[in-house]
C-alpha positions as a Python dict, from the first residue, in 0.01 Angstrom:
ca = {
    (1, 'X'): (0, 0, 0),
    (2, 'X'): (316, 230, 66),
    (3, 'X'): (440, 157, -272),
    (4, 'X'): (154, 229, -390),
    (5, 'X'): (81, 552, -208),
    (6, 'X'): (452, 668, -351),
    (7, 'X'): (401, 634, -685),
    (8, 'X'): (46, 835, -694),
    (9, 'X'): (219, 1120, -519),
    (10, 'X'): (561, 1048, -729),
    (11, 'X'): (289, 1121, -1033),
    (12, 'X'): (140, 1431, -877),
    (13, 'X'): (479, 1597, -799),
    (14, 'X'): (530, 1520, -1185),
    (15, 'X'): (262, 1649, -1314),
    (16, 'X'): (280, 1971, -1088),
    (17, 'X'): (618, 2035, -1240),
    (18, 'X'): (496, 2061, -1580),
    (19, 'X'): (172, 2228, -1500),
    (20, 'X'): (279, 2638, -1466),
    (21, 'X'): (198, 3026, -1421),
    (22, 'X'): (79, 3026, -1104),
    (23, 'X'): (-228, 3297, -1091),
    (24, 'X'): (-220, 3389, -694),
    (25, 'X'): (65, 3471, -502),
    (26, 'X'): (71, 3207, -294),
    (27, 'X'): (337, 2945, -291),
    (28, 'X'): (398, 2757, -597),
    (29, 'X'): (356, 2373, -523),
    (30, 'X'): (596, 2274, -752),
    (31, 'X'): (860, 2509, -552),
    (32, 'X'): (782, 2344, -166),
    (33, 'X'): (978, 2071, -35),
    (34, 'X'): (686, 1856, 116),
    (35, 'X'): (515, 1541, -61),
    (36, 'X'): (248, 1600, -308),
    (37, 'X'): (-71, 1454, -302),
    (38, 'X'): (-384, 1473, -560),
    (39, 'X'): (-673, 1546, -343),
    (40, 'X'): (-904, 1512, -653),
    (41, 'X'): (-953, 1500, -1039),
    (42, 'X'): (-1156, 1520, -1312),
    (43, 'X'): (-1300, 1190, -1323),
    (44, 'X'): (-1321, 1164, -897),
    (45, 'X'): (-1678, 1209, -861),
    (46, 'X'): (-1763, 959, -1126),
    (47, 'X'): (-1522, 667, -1030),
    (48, 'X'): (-1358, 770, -1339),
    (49, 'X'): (-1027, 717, -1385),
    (50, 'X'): (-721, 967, -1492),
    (51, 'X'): (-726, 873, -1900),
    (52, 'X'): (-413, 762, -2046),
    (53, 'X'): (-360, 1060, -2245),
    (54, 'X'): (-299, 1273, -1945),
    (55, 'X'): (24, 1092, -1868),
    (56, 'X'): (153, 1126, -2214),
    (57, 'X'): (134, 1499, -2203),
    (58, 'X'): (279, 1481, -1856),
    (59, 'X'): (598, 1301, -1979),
    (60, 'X'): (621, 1343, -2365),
    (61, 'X'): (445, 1739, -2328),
    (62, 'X'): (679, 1812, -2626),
    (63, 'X'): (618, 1525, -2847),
    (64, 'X'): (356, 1580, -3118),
    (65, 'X'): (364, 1202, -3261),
    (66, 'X'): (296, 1092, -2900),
    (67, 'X'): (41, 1352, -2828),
    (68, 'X'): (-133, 1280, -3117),
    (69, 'X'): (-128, 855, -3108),
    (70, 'X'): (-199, 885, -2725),
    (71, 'X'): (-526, 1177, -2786),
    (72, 'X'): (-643, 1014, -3135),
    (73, 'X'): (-518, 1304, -3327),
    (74, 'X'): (-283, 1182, -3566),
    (75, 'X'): (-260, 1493, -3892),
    (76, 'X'): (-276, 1764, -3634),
    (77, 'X'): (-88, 1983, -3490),
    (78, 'X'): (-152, 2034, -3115),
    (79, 'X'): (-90, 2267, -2838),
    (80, 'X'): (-128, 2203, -2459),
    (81, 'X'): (-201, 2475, -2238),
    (82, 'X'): (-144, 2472, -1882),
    (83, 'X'): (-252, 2739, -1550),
    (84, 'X'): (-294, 2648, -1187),
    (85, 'X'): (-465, 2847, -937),
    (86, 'X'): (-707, 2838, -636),
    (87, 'X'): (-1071, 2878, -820),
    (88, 'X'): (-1079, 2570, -1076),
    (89, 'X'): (-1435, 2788, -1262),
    (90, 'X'): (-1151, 3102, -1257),
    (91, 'X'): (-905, 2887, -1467),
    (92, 'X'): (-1155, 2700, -1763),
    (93, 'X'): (-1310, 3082, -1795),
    (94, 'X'): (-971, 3241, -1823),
    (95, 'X'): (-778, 2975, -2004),
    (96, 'X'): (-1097, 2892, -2223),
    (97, 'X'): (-1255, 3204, -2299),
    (98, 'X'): (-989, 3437, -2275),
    (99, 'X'): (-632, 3314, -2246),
    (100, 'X'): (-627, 3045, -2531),
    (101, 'X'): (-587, 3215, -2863),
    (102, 'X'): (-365, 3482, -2746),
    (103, 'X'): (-119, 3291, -2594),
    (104, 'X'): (-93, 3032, -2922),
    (105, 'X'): (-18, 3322, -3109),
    (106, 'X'): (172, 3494, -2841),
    (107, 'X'): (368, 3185, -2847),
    (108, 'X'): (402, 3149, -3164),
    (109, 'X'): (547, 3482, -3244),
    (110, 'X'): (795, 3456, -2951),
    (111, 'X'): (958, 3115, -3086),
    (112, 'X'): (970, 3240, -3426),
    (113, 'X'): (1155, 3587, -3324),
    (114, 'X'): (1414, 3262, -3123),
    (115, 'X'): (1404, 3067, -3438),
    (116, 'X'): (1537, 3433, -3677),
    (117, 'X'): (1849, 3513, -3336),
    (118, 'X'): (1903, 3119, -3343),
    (119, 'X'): (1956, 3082, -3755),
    (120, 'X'): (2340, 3201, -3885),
    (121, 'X'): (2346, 3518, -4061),
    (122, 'X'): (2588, 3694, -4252),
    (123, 'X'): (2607, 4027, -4041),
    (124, 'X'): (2406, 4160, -3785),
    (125, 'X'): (2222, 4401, -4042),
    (126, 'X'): (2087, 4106, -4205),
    (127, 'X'): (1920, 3931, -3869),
    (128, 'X'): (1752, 4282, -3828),
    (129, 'X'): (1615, 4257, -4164),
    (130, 'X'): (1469, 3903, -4120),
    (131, 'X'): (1328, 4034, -3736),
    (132, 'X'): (1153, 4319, -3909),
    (133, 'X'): (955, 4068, -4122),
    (134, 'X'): (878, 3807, -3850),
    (135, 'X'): (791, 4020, -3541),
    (136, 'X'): (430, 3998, -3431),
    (137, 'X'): (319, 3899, -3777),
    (138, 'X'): (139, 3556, -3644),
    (139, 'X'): (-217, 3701, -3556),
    (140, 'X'): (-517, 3563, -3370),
    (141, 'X'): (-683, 3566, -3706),
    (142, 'X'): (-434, 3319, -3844),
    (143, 'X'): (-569, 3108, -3566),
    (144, 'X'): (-895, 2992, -3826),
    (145, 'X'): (-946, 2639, -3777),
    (146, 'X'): (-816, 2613, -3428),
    (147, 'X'): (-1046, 2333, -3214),
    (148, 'X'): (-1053, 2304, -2846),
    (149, 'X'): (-1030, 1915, -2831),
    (150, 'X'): (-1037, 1842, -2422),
    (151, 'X'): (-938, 1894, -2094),
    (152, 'X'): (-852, 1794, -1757),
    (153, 'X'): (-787, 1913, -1386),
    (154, 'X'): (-661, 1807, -1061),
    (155, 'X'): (-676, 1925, -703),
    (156, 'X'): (-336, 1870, -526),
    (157, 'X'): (-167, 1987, -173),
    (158, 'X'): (161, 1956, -40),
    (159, 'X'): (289, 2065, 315),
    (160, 'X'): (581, 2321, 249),
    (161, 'X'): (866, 2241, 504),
    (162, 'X'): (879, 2395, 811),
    (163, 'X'): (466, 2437, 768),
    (164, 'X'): (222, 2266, 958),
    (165, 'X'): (-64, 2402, 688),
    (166, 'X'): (-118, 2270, 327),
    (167, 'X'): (-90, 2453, 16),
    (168, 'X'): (-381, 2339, -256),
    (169, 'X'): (-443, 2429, -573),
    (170, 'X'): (-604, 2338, -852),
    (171, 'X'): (-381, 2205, -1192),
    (172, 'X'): (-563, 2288, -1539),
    (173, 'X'): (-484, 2197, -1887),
    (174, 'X'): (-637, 2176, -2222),
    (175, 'X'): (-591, 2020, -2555),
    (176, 'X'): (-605, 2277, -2888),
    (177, 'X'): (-546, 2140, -3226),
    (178, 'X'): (-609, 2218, -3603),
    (179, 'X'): (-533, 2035, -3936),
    (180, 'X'): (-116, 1986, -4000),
    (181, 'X'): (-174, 2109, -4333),
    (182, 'X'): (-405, 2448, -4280),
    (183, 'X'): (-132, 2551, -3951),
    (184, 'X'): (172, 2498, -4210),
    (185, 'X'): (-94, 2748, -4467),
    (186, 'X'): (-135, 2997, -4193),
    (187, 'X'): (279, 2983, -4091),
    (188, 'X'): (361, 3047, -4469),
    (189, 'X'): (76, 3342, -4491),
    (190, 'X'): (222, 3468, -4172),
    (191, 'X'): (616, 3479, -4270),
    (192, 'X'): (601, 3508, -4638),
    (193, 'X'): (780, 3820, -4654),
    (194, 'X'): (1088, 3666, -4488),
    (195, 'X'): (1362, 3686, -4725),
    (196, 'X'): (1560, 3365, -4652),
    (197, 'X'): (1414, 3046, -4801),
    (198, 'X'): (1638, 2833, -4542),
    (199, 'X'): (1535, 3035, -4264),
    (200, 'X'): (1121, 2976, -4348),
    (201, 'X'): (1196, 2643, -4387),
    (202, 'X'): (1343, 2622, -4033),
    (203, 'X'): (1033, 2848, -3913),
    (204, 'X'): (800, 2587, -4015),
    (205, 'X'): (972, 2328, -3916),
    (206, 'X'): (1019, 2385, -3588),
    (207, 'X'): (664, 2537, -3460),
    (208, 'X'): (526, 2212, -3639),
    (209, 'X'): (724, 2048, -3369),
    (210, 'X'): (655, 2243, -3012),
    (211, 'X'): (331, 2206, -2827),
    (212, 'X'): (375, 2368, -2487),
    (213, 'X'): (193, 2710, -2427),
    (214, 'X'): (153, 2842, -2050),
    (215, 'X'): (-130, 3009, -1990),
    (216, 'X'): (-43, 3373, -1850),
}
């Protein structure tokens, strides 16, 4: 039963790792010292348990052909989003309603503007160039076709050391996707004027590849 115990909490402390952007000032879970237990989930009030999918994005959070096998999703490109905070109706309104398309593109446009400093240039006049063409160009509207797939919570707590009083919160994340073919359309729209035919290349490939968006 030990054993047993260990491994569900070994799980949690996981999964509060990955989950981020705390939205109260509180203490972070994943930053306290004490063990980490899930008070309750998703599927707790039905008996239900945690899906398999769940613990894919918890350990493979970065690989699309994973994500996509494990969520039935294969030919699209995903995105998980991720918040924690005290009020679990606080984080599906925020991260649903409000927080979801702005921080794909927000994202987006941020690991492009990495991709241009990353990628060799000849001088630094010519990086400038390629910035000036990238920067902010990925807009909500180039989010057409984006489908919120699924979701799933968990209420965890964890004694801080030196505490007698536990920390909870609530972990939230949700599943986004849209066709492989129309997201590689909208990057192309979105970065056409980028000068470089290596450089788009590289652009495309690499958002095709990321996943992870934290919900501010």
């Amino acid at each position: 039963m030990f054993k047993r115990v260990s491994k569900i909490a070994l799980g949690a402390m996981v999964m509060v790792m990955l989950v981020s952007c705390a939205s109260n000032p509180r203490p972070n879970i994943s930053d306290a010292s004490g063990k980490v237990e899930i008070i309750e989930h998703k599927g707790t009030a039905w008996g239900a348990a945690q899906p398999n999918w769940v613990q894919t994005v918890i350990e493979k959070s970065s690989d699309q052909k994973s994500l996509g096998k494990a969520l039935g999703l294969q030919g699209k490109k995903i995105w998980v989003l991720t918040k924690k905070g005290q009020n679990l109706d606080f984080l599906k309104t925020w991260v649903d309603q409000v927080d979801a398309r702005a921080d794909i593109a927000a994202s987006i446009n941020q690991s492009v503007i990495d991709i241009v400093k990353g990628h060799e240039f000849g001088n630094q006049e010519e990086m400038n160039q390629e910035l000036s063409h990238v920067s902010g160009r990925f807009a909500l509207a180039s989010l057409n076709g984006l489908v919120r797939e699924t979701d799933w919570w968990s209420r965890t707590r964890q004694m801080p050391e030196g505490s007698e009083d536990y920390v909870t919160q609530y972990n939230y994340m949700v599943i986004y996707s849209m066709d492989e073919e129309m997201f590689e359309k909208h990057i192309r729209d979105a970065y056409k004027d980028v000068e470089k035919k290596a450089l788009l290349e590289e652009i495309v490939f690499k958002l095709m590849l990321s996943s992870d968006v934290e919900a501010k």
